[in-house]
Amino acid sequence: MLAAVVVASLFSCAPAARVSAVTVEPVTVSVDSTLRATFTRGITFAQFVDAAVARREGWLRLQREAVVPNALIARARAVGGSWSLLVIARDGCGDSMNLVPYAARLADSVPGLNLRIVSMKDGEAAASTHRTQDGRMATPTFILLDSTGADMGCLVELPAPLRQWTDKARATLSSDSLHAYRNTFYAKDRGVSLATELVVMLESARAGTPHCDRLLTR
């Protein structure tokens, strides 16, 4: 099964302070015992939803309704091996609510893929090394670990199509417009972009080429 940890979002979740002296670097494979320890402290998706207070109806609805296309499940199963998906999330974060249920559905459908969720408080160290390209810690953050605990990939805050659109649009559009586009995207996409990127992450990890669009700090 796949282990996951969740963090705060650009739109509905409070962004962390921007860091200075940052540089974008190629992703390298590293074994970080703190990531494995953070994962083991995490809870299952069912436990997370049971405890959710903010956006509770949305969490419950997506827990029931989230579906991952069979073709993506087949690709993930073909990867094989044992993987942990650490998710940093917050129940009051709209991006977490709209994305994490699909990651959980994928993990439930793939033997060898385990998912666990942690709060930003418990996952702050992991979030601090997996920041958005503009330097924020954000939820949700997904970090893929292999059987040794090596960091083999990540997805920070938003799936690629929404992440790329937001990077271009945030300087010219109001917060209300960004919210409206985000909500429309999630309604139409139904988790496909998120699930696709997670499957690509698994395939890349199996090939030894970690996939992670993040900012690394010196």
Coordinates of N, CA and C in Angstrom, one line a residue, residues 2-216:
L2 N 0.2 2.4 -0.3 CA 1.0 3.6 -0.5 C 0.8 4.6 0.6
A3 N 1.9 5.1 1.2 CA 1.8 6.0 2.4 C 1.8 7.4 1.9
A4 N 0.9 8.3 2.5 CA 0.9 9.7 2.1 C 0.9 10.7 3.3
V5 N 1.4 11.9 3.0 CA 1.4 13.0 4.0 C 0.9 14.2 3.4
V6 N 0.0 15.1 4.0 CA -0.6 16.2 3.4 C -0.1 17.6 4.0
V7 N 0.0 18.7 3.1 CA 0.4 20.0 3.5 C -0.6 21.1 3.0
A8 N -0.4 22.5 3.3 CA -1.3 23.6 3.0 C -1.3 24.1 1.6
S9 N -2.4 24.6 1.1 CA -2.5 25.0 -0.3 C -2.4 26.4 -0.6
L10 N -2.2 26.8 -1.9 CA -2.1 28.2 -2.3 C -3.4 28.9 -2.1
F11 N -4.5 28.3 -2.4 CA -5.7 29.1 -2.4 C -6.4 29.1 -1.0
S12 N -6.8 27.9 -0.5 CA -7.6 27.9 0.7 C -6.8 27.6 1.9
C13 N -5.5 27.3 1.8 CA -4.6 27.0 2.9 C -3.6 28.1 3.1
A14 N -3.3 28.5 4.3 CA -2.4 29.6 4.5 C -1.0 29.2 4.1
P15 N -0.4 30.0 3.2 CA 1.0 29.7 2.7 C 2.0 30.0 3.8
A16 N 3.1 29.3 3.8 CA 4.2 29.6 4.7 C 5.0 30.7 4.2
A17 N 5.9 31.2 5.0 CA 6.7 32.3 4.6 C 7.6 31.9 3.5
R18 N 7.9 32.8 2.6 CA 8.8 32.5 1.5 C 10.2 32.4 2.0
V19 N 11.0 31.5 1.4 CA 12.4 31.4 1.9 C 13.3 32.2 1.0
S20 N 14.5 32.5 1.5 CA 15.5 33.2 0.7 C 16.6 32.3 0.3
A21 N 17.4 32.7 -0.6 CA 18.6 31.9 -1.1 C 18.2 30.6 -1.5
V22 N 17.3 30.5 -2.5 CA 16.8 29.2 -3.0 C 17.3 29.0 -4.4
T23 N 17.4 27.7 -4.7 CA 17.9 27.3 -6.1 C 17.2 26.1 -6.5
V24 N 16.9 26.0 -7.8 CA 16.3 24.8 -8.3 C 17.4 23.8 -8.8
E25 N 17.3 22.6 -8.3 CA 18.4 21.6 -8.6 C 17.7 20.3 -9.1
P26 N 18.5 19.5 -9.8 CA 17.9 18.2 -10.2 C 17.6 17.3 -8.9
V27 N 16.6 16.5 -9.0 CA 16.2 15.6 -7.9 C 17.2 14.5 -7.8
T28 N 17.7 14.3 -6.6 CA 18.6 13.2 -6.4 C 18.0 12.2 -5.4
V29 N 18.4 10.9 -5.5 CA 17.9 9.9 -4.5 C 18.6 10.1 -3.2
S30 N 17.8 10.1 -2.1 CA 18.5 10.2 -0.8 C 17.6 9.4 0.2
V31 N 18.3 8.7 1.1 CA 17.7 8.0 2.2 C 17.6 8.9 3.4
D32 N 16.4 9.3 3.8 CA 16.2 10.2 5.0 C 15.4 9.5 6.0
S33 N 16.1 9.1 7.1 CA 15.4 8.4 8.1 C 14.2 9.1 8.7
T34 N 14.2 10.5 8.7 CA 13.1 11.3 9.2 C 11.9 11.1 8.4
L35 N 12.0 10.9 7.1 CA 10.8 10.7 6.2 C 10.2 9.3 6.6
R36 N 10.9 8.3 6.8 CA 10.4 7.0 7.2 C 9.7 7.1 8.5
A37 N 10.3 7.8 9.4 CA 9.8 8.0 10.8 C 8.5 8.8 10.7
T38 N 8.4 9.8 9.9 CA 7.2 10.6 9.7 C 6.1 9.7 9.1
F39 N 6.4 8.9 8.2 CA 5.4 8.0 7.6 C 4.8 7.1 8.6
T40 N 5.7 6.5 9.5 CA 5.2 5.6 10.5 C 4.3 6.3 11.5
R41 N 4.4 7.6 11.6 CA 3.5 8.3 12.6 C 2.2 8.7 11.9
G42 N 2.0 8.4 10.6 CA 0.9 8.9 9.9 C -0.3 8.0 10.2
I43 N -1.5 8.5 9.7 CA -2.8 7.7 9.9 C -3.3 7.4 8.5
T44 N -4.2 6.4 8.5 CA -4.8 6.0 7.2 C -5.8 7.1 6.7
F45 N -6.2 7.0 5.5 CA -7.2 7.9 4.9 C -8.5 7.8 5.7
A46 N -8.9 6.6 6.0 CA -10.2 6.4 6.7 C -10.1 7.1 8.1
Q47 N -9.0 7.0 8.8 CA -8.8 7.6 10.1 C -8.8 9.1 9.9
F48 N -8.2 9.6 8.9 CA -8.1 11.1 8.6 C -9.5 11.6 8.4
V49 N -10.3 11.0 7.6 CA -11.7 11.4 7.3 C -12.5 11.3 8.5
D50 N -12.4 10.3 9.3 CA -13.2 10.2 10.5 C -12.9 11.3 11.5
A51 N -11.7 11.8 11.5 CA -11.3 12.9 12.4 C -11.6 14.3 11.8
A52 N -11.9 14.4 10.5 CA -12.0 15.7 9.8 C -13.2 16.5 10.4
V53 N -12.9 17.7 10.6 CA -13.9 18.7 11.1 C -14.3 19.7 10.0
A54 N -13.2 20.4 9.5 CA -13.4 21.3 8.4 C -13.7 20.6 7.1
R55 N -14.6 21.1 6.3 CA -14.9 20.6 5.0 C -15.4 19.1 5.1
R56 N -16.0 18.8 6.2 CA -16.3 17.3 6.5 C -17.2 16.7 5.4
E57 N -18.2 17.4 5.0 CA -19.1 16.8 4.0 C -18.4 16.6 2.7
G58 N -17.5 17.5 2.3 CA -16.7 17.3 1.1 C -15.8 16.1 1.2
W59 N -15.1 15.9 2.3 CA -14.3 14.7 2.5 C -15.1 13.4 2.5
L60 N -16.2 13.4 3.1 CA -17.1 12.2 3.1 C -17.6 11.9 1.7
R61 N -18.0 12.9 1.0 CA -18.5 12.7 -0.4 C -17.4 12.1 -1.3
L62 N -16.2 12.7 -1.2 CA -15.1 12.2 -2.1 C -14.6 10.9 -1.6
Q63 N -14.7 10.6 -0.3 CA -14.3 9.3 0.1 C -15.2 8.2 -0.5
R64 N -16.5 8.5 -0.7 CA -17.4 7.6 -1.3 C -17.3 7.6 -2.8
E65 N -17.1 8.7 -3.5 CA -17.2 8.9 -4.9 C -15.9 8.9 -5.7
A66 N -14.7 9.1 -5.1 CA -13.5 9.1 -5.8 C -13.2 7.8 -6.6
V67 N -12.9 8.0 -7.9 CA -12.6 6.8 -8.7 C -11.3 7.1 -9.5
V68 N -10.5 6.1 -9.7 CA -9.3 6.2 -10.5 C -9.5 5.3 -11.7
P69 N -9.2 5.8 -12.9 CA -9.4 5.0 -14.1 C -8.7 3.7 -14.1
N70 N -9.3 2.6 -14.6 CA -8.7 1.3 -14.5 C -7.3 1.3 -15.2
A71 N -7.2 2.0 -16.3 CA -5.9 2.0 -17.0 C -4.8 2.5 -16.2
L72 N -5.0 3.5 -15.3 CA -4.0 4.0 -14.4 C -3.7 3.0 -13.3
I73 N -4.7 2.4 -12.8 CA -4.5 1.3 -11.8 C -3.6 0.2 -12.4
A74 N -3.9 -0.2 -13.6 CA -3.1 -1.2 -14.2 C -1.7 -0.8 -14.4
R75 N -1.4 0.4 -14.8 CA 0.0 0.9 -14.9 C 0.7 0.9 -13.5
A76 N 0.0 1.3 -12.5 CA 0.6 1.3 -11.2 C 0.9 -0.1 -10.7
R77 N -0.1 -1.0 -10.9 CA 0.2 -2.4 -10.5 C 1.4 -3.0 -11.2
A78 N 1.5 -2.6 -12.4 CA 2.6 -3.2 -13.2 C 4.0 -2.8 -12.7
V79 N 4.1 -1.7 -11.9 CA 5.3 -1.2 -11.4 C 5.9 -2.2 -10.4
G80 N 5.0 -2.9 -9.6 CA 5.4 -3.8 -8.6 C 6.2 -3.2 -7.5
G81 N 6.8 -4.0 -6.6 CA 7.6 -3.5 -5.5 C 6.7 -3.0 -4.4
S82 N 7.5 -2.5 -3.4 CA 6.8 -1.9 -2.2 C 7.1 -0.5 -2.0
W83 N 6.1 0.3 -1.9 CA 6.2 1.8 -1.9 C 5.4 2.4 -0.8
S84 N 5.8 3.5 -0.3 CA 5.1 4.3 0.7 C 4.8 5.7 0.2
L85 N 3.6 6.1 0.3 CA 3.2 7.5 -0.1 C 2.9 8.3 1.2
L86 N 3.8 9.2 1.5 CA 3.6 10.1 2.6 C 2.8 11.3 2.2
V87 N 1.7 11.6 2.8 CA 0.9 12.8 2.4 C 0.8 13.7 3.6
I88 N 1.1 15.0 3.3 CA 1.0 16.0 4.3 C -0.3 16.8 4.0
A89 N -1.3 16.8 4.9 CA -2.5 17.4 4.5 C -3.2 18.1 5.7
R90 N -4.3 18.8 5.4 CA -5.0 19.5 6.4 C -6.5 19.5 6.0
D91 N -7.4 19.1 6.9 CA -8.8 19.0 6.5 C -9.4 20.3 6.0
G92 N -9.0 21.4 6.5 CA -9.5 22.7 6.0 C -9.0 23.2 4.7
C93 N -8.1 22.4 4.1 CA -7.4 22.8 2.8 C -8.2 22.3 1.7
G94 N -8.8 23.1 0.8 CA -9.5 22.7 -0.3 C -8.8 21.8 -1.3
D95 N -7.5 22.2 -1.5 CA -6.7 21.4 -2.4 C -6.5 19.9 -1.9
S96 N -6.3 19.9 -0.6 CA -6.2 18.5 0.1 C -7.4 17.7 -0.1
M97 N -8.6 18.4 0.1 CA -9.9 17.7 0.0 C -10.1 17.2 -1.4
N98 N -9.7 18.0 -2.4 CA -10.0 17.6 -3.8 C -9.0 16.6 -4.4
L99 N -7.9 16.4 -3.7 CA -6.8 15.5 -4.3 C -6.5 14.3 -3.5
V100 N -6.5 14.4 -2.2 CA -6.1 13.2 -1.4 C -7.0 12.0 -1.5
P101 N -8.3 12.2 -1.6 CA -9.2 11.0 -1.8 C -8.8 10.1 -3.0
Y102 N -8.3 10.8 -4.1 CA -7.9 10.0 -5.3 C -6.6 9.3 -5.1
A103 N -5.7 9.9 -4.4 CA -4.5 9.2 -4.0 C -4.8 8.0 -3.1
A104 N -5.7 8.2 -2.2 CA -6.1 7.1 -1.3 C -6.7 5.9 -2.1
R105 N -7.6 6.3 -3.1 CA -8.2 5.3 -3.9 C -7.2 4.5 -4.7
L106 N -6.2 5.2 -5.3 CA -5.1 4.5 -6.0 C -4.4 3.6 -5.1
A107 N -4.0 4.1 -3.9 CA -3.3 3.2 -3.0 C -4.1 2.0 -2.6
D108 N -5.4 2.1 -2.4 CA -6.2 1.0 -2.0 C -6.3 0.0 -3.2
S109 N -6.1 0.4 -4.4 CA -6.2 -0.5 -5.6 C -4.9 -1.1 -6.0
V110 N -3.8 -0.8 -5.4 CA -2.5 -1.2 -5.8 C -1.8 -2.0 -4.7
P111 N -1.6 -3.3 -4.8 CA -0.8 -4.0 -3.8 C 0.6 -3.5 -3.7
G112 N 1.1 -3.3 -2.5 CA 2.5 -2.8 -2.4 C 2.5 -1.3 -2.3
L113 N 1.4 -0.6 -2.4 CA 1.4 0.8 -2.3 C 0.6 1.2 -1.0
N114 N 1.4 1.8 -0.1 CA 0.8 2.1 1.2 C 0.8 3.7 1.4
L115 N -0.3 4.2 1.9 CA -0.5 5.6 2.1 C -0.8 6.0 3.5
R116 N -0.1 7.0 4.0 CA -0.4 7.5 5.3 C -0.4 9.0 5.3
I117 N -1.2 9.6 6.1 CA -1.3 11.1 6.2 C -0.9 11.7 7.5
V118 N -0.2 12.8 7.4 CA 0.3 13.5 8.6 C -0.1 15.0 8.5
S119 N -0.2 15.6 9.6 CA -0.5 17.0 9.7 C 0.7 17.8 9.3
M120 N 0.6 19.1 9.0 CA 1.7 20.0 8.8 C 2.6 20.0 10.0
K121 N 2.1 20.0 11.2 CA 2.9 20.0 12.4 C 3.8 18.8 12.4
D122 N 3.3 17.6 12.1 CA 4.1 16.4 12.2 C 5.0 16.3 10.9
G123 N 4.5 16.9 9.8 CA 5.3 16.8 8.6 C 6.1 18.0 8.2
E124 N 6.3 18.9 9.1 CA 6.9 20.2 8.7 C 8.3 20.0 8.2
A125 N 9.1 19.1 8.8 CA 10.5 18.8 8.3 C 10.5 18.3 6.9
A126 N 9.5 17.4 6.6 CA 9.4 16.9 5.2 C 8.9 18.0 4.3
A127 N 8.0 18.8 4.7 CA 7.5 19.9 3.8 C 8.5 20.9 3.6
S128 N 9.4 21.1 4.5 CA 10.4 22.2 4.4 C 11.4 21.9 3.3
T129 N 11.6 20.6 3.0 CA 12.5 20.2 1.9 C 11.8 19.8 0.6
H130 N 10.4 20.0 0.6 CA 9.6 19.8 -0.6 C 8.7 21.0 -0.8
R131 N 9.2 22.1 -1.2 CA 8.5 23.3 -1.3 C 8.0 23.6 -2.7
T132 N 7.0 24.5 -2.8 CA 6.6 24.9 -4.1 C 7.7 25.7 -4.8
Q133 N 7.6 25.9 -6.1 CA 8.6 26.6 -6.8 C 8.8 28.1 -6.4
D134 N 7.7 28.6 -5.7 CA 7.9 30.0 -5.2 C 8.2 30.0 -3.7
G135 N 8.7 28.9 -3.2 CA 9.3 28.8 -1.9 C 8.4 28.5 -0.7
R136 N 7.2 28.1 -0.9 CA 6.3 27.9 0.2 C 6.2 26.4 0.6
M137 N 5.9 26.1 1.9 CA 5.5 24.8 2.3 C 4.0 24.8 2.0
A138 N 3.4 23.7 1.5 CA 2.0 23.7 1.1 C 1.4 22.4 1.3
T139 N 0.1 22.4 1.5 CA -0.7 21.2 1.5 C -1.6 21.1 0.3
P140 N -1.8 19.9 -0.3 CA -1.2 18.7 0.1 C 0.2 18.5 -0.5
T141 N 1.1 17.8 0.2 CA 2.4 17.4 -0.4 C 2.4 15.9 -0.3
F142 N 2.8 15.3 -1.4 CA 2.9 13.8 -1.6 C 4.4 13.5 -1.8
I143 N 4.9 12.6 -0.9 CA 6.3 12.2 -1.1 C 6.4 10.7 -1.2
L144 N 7.0 10.2 -2.2 CA 7.1 8.7 -2.5 C 8.4 8.2 -1.9
L145 N 8.3 7.1 -1.1 CA 9.4 6.4 -0.5 C 9.5 5.0 -1.1
D146 N 10.7 4.5 -1.3 CA 10.8 3.1 -1.7 C 11.0 2.3 -0.4
S147 N 11.2 1.0 -0.6 CA 11.3 0.0 0.5 C 12.4 0.3 1.5
T148 N 13.4 1.1 1.1 CA 14.5 1.5 2.0 C 14.3 2.8 2.7
G149 N 13.2 3.5 2.3 CA 13.0 4.8 2.8 C 13.6 5.9 2.0
A150 N 14.1 5.6 0.8 CA 14.7 6.6 0.0 C 13.6 7.5 -0.6
D151 N 13.8 8.8 -0.7 CA 12.9 9.8 -1.3 C 13.0 9.6 -2.8
M152 N 11.9 9.1 -3.4 CA 11.9 8.8 -4.8 C 11.0 9.6 -5.7
G153 N 10.4 10.7 -5.1 CA 9.6 11.5 -5.9 C 8.6 12.3 -5.1
C154 N 8.0 13.4 -5.7 CA 7.0 14.1 -4.9 C 6.1 14.9 -5.8
L155 N 5.0 15.3 -5.3 CA 4.1 16.2 -5.9 C 3.7 17.2 -4.8
V156 N 3.9 18.5 -5.1 CA 3.7 19.5 -4.1 C 2.5 20.4 -4.5
E157 N 1.5 20.4 -3.7 CA 0.3 21.2 -3.7 C -0.7 21.0 -4.8
L158 N -0.3 21.0 -6.1 CA -1.2 20.9 -7.2 C -0.7 20.0 -8.2
P159 N -1.6 19.3 -9.0 CA -1.2 18.5 -10.1 C -0.7 19.3 -11.2
A160 N 0.1 18.8 -12.1 CA 0.9 19.5 -13.1 C 0.1 20.5 -13.9
P161 N -1.1 20.2 -14.5 CA -1.8 21.1 -15.3 C -2.2 22.4 -14.5
L162 N -2.7 22.2 -13.3 CA -3.2 23.3 -12.5 C -2.0 24.0 -12.0
R163 N -0.9 23.4 -11.6 CA 0.3 24.0 -11.1 C 0.9 24.9 -12.2
Q164 N 0.9 24.4 -13.4 CA 1.5 25.2 -14.5 C 0.6 26.4 -14.9
W165 N -0.7 26.2 -14.9 CA -1.6 27.4 -15.2 C -1.5 28.4 -14.1
T166 N -1.4 28.0 -12.8 CA -1.4 28.9 -11.7 C -0.1 29.7 -11.7
D167 N 1.0 29.1 -12.0 CA 2.3 29.8 -12.1 C 2.2 31.0 -13.1
K168 N 1.5 30.8 -14.2 CA 1.4 31.8 -15.2 C 0.4 32.9 -14.9
A169 N -0.7 32.4 -14.2 CA -1.9 33.3 -14.0 C -1.9 34.1 -12.7
R170 N -1.1 33.7 -11.7 CA -1.2 34.3 -10.4 C -0.9 35.8 -10.4
A171 N 0.0 36.2 -11.3 CA 0.4 37.6 -11.3 C -0.6 38.5 -11.9
T172 N -1.6 38.0 -12.7 CA -2.5 38.9 -13.4 C -3.9 38.7 -13.0
L173 N -4.3 37.6 -12.3 CA -5.6 37.3 -11.9 C -5.9 37.6 -10.4
S174 N -7.1 37.9 -10.0 CA -7.5 38.1 -8.6 C -7.6 36.8 -7.9
S175 N -7.6 36.8 -6.6 CA -7.7 35.6 -5.8 C -9.0 34.9 -6.1
D176 N -10.1 35.7 -6.3 CA -11.4 35.1 -6.7 C -11.4 34.4 -8.0
S177 N -10.7 34.9 -9.0 CA -10.6 34.3 -10.3 C -9.8 33.0 -10.2
L178 N -8.7 33.0 -9.4 CA -7.9 31.8 -9.2 C -8.8 30.7 -8.5
H179 N -9.5 31.1 -7.5 CA -10.4 30.2 -6.8 C -11.4 29.6 -7.8
A180 N -12.0 30.4 -8.6 CA -13.1 30.0 -9.6 C -12.5 29.0 -10.6
Y181 N -11.3 29.3 -11.1 CA -10.7 28.3 -12.0 C -10.3 27.0 -11.4
R182 N -9.8 27.1 -10.2 CA -9.4 25.9 -9.4 C -10.6 25.0 -9.2
N183 N -11.7 25.6 -8.8 CA -12.9 24.8 -8.5 C -13.5 24.1 -9.8
T184 N -13.4 24.9 -10.9 CA -13.9 24.3 -12.2 C -12.9 23.2 -12.6
F185 N -11.6 23.4 -12.4 CA -10.7 22.3 -12.8 C -11.0 21.1 -12.0
Y186 N -11.1 21.2 -10.7 CA -11.3 20.0 -9.9 C -12.6 19.3 -10.3
A187 N -13.7 20.0 -10.6 CA -15.0 19.4 -11.0 C -14.9 18.6 -12.3
K188 N -14.1 19.2 -13.2 CA -14.0 18.5 -14.5 C -12.9 17.4 -14.5
D189 N -11.9 17.6 -13.8 CA -10.7 16.7 -13.8 C -11.0 15.4 -13.0
R190 N -11.7 15.5 -11.9 CA -12.1 14.4 -11.1 C -10.9 13.5 -10.7
G191 N -9.8 14.2 -10.4 CA -8.6 13.5 -9.9 C -7.7 12.8 -10.9
V192 N -8.1 12.9 -12.2 CA -7.3 12.2 -13.2 C -5.9 12.7 -13.3
S193 N -5.7 14.0 -13.2 CA -4.4 14.6 -13.3 C -3.5 14.2 -12.1
L194 N -4.1 14.2 -10.9 CA -3.4 13.8 -9.8 C -3.0 12.3 -9.8
A195 N -3.9 11.5 -10.2 CA -3.6 10.0 -10.3 C -2.6 9.8 -11.4
T196 N -2.7 10.4 -12.5 CA -1.7 10.3 -13.6 C -0.3 10.6 -13.1
E197 N -0.2 11.8 -12.4 CA 1.1 12.2 -12.0 C 1.7 11.2 -10.9
L198 N 0.9 10.7 -10.1 CA 1.4 9.7 -9.1 C 1.8 8.5 -9.8
V199 N 1.1 8.0 -10.8 CA 1.5 6.8 -11.5 C 2.9 7.1 -12.2
V200 N 3.0 8.2 -12.9 CA 4.3 8.6 -13.5 C 5.4 8.6 -12.5
M201 N 5.1 9.1 -11.3 CA 6.1 9.1 -10.2 C 6.5 7.7 -9.9
L202 N 5.6 6.8 -9.8 CA 5.9 5.4 -9.5 C 6.8 4.8 -10.6
E203 N 6.4 5.0 -11.8 CA 7.1 4.5 -13.0 C 8.5 5.0 -13.0
S204 N 8.6 6.3 -12.8 CA 9.9 7.0 -12.8 C 10.8 6.5 -11.6
A205 N 10.2 6.3 -10.5 CA 11.0 5.7 -9.3 C 11.5 4.3 -9.6
R206 N 10.7 3.5 -10.2 CA 11.1 2.1 -10.6 C 12.2 2.2 -11.6
A207 N 12.2 3.2 -12.5 CA 13.3 3.3 -13.5 C 14.5 4.0 -12.9
G208 N 14.5 4.5 -11.7 CA 15.6 5.1 -11.0 C 15.8 6.6 -11.4
T209 N 14.7 7.2 -11.9 CA 14.7 8.6 -12.2 C 13.6 9.4 -11.5
P210 N 13.9 9.7 -10.2 CA 12.8 10.4 -9.4 C 12.2 11.6 -10.1
H211 N 10.8 11.6 -9.9 CA 10.0 12.7 -10.5 C 9.5 13.6 -9.4
C212 N 10.0 14.9 -9.4 CA 9.6 15.8 -8.3 C 9.8 17.2 -8.8
D213 N 8.7 18.0 -9.0 CA 8.8 19.4 -9.3 C 8.7 20.2 -8.0
R214 N 9.9 20.5 -7.5 CA 10.0 21.2 -6.2 C 11.2 22.1 -6.2
L215 N 11.2 23.0 -5.2 CA 12.3 23.9 -5.0 C 13.2 23.4 -3.9
L216 N 14.5 23.3 -4.1 CA 15.4 22.8 -3.1 C 16.1 24.0 -2.5

